[in-house]
Amino acid sequence: MEALENRIIELEIQTAFQADLIDSLNDTVAKMQQTLDLQQEQLRLLYRRINDKSADGGQNEAYSLRDEIPPHY
């Protein structure tokens, strides 16, 4: 009977550790999703700025990163 009780206690301990791990992984995934959402929004903003810059110039030239180099380079 004692062996069965020890096995049940061991299983309860394992279950508690697994629940803690699942909560920790869930928090990590939620933070990663927030980071991904932020990065996607930043990428959308960059695309918008590139499109606005090319539209404001009235030229059909492709946008170049060289246009963004400060004059002292």
XYZ file of C-alpha atoms in Angstrom:
73
model
C 0.000 0.000 0.000
C 2.866 2.346 0.786
C 4.426 1.739 -2.637
C 1.177 2.711 -4.331
C 0.961 5.876 -2.232
C 4.551 6.778 -3.137
C 3.794 6.287 -6.850
C 0.736 8.542 -6.579
C 2.775 11.216 -4.807
C 5.468 10.957 -7.488
C 2.850 11.344 -10.227
C 1.364 14.385 -8.484
C 4.822 15.962 -8.296
C 5.427 15.305 -11.986
C 2.026 16.743 -12.854
C 2.763 19.886 -10.854
C 6.118 20.343 -12.631
C 4.467 19.799 -16.015
C 1.762 22.345 -15.227
C 4.432 24.865 -14.221
C 6.368 24.187 -17.423
C 3.239 24.591 -19.544
C 2.480 27.932 -17.882
C 6.045 29.074 -18.471
C 5.937 28.011 -22.126
C 2.579 29.728 -22.560
C 4.037 32.978 -21.216
C 7.001 32.649 -23.560
C 4.773 32.064 -26.578
C 2.603 35.056 -25.631
C 5.683 37.305 -25.390
C 6.955 36.014 -28.727
C 3.585 36.753 -30.311
C 3.679 40.314 -28.977
C 7.190 40.752 -30.367
C 6.111 39.357 -33.725
C 3.083 41.660 -33.841
C 5.306 44.658 -33.083
C 7.799 43.673 -35.776
C 5.042 43.217 -38.330
C 3.641 46.642 -37.525
C 7.120 48.182 -37.865
C 7.556 46.471 -41.219
C 4.195 47.811 -42.400
C 5.267 51.297 -41.325
C 8.544 50.997 -43.241
C 6.729 49.862 -46.377
C 4.318 52.769 -46.009
C 7.199 55.231 -45.644
C 8.963 53.804 -48.676
C 5.801 54.024 -50.750
C 5.058 57.545 -49.514
C 8.598 58.675 -50.271
C 8.482 57.303 -53.810
C 5.013 58.791 -54.342
C 6.063 62.223 -52.990
C 9.070 62.358 -55.285
C 6.869 62.039 -58.322
C 9.558 59.941 -59.892
C 9.316 56.352 -60.980
C 12.730 55.538 -59.579
C 13.015 52.671 -57.151
C 13.732 53.578 -53.570
C 17.397 53.237 -52.641
C 18.967 53.019 -49.216
C 21.707 55.311 -50.543
C 19.141 58.110 -50.364
C 19.160 57.684 -46.588
C 22.953 57.958 -46.088
C 23.850 61.107 -44.155
C 25.989 63.633 -46.082
C 29.106 63.060 -43.976
C 29.563 59.509 -45.321
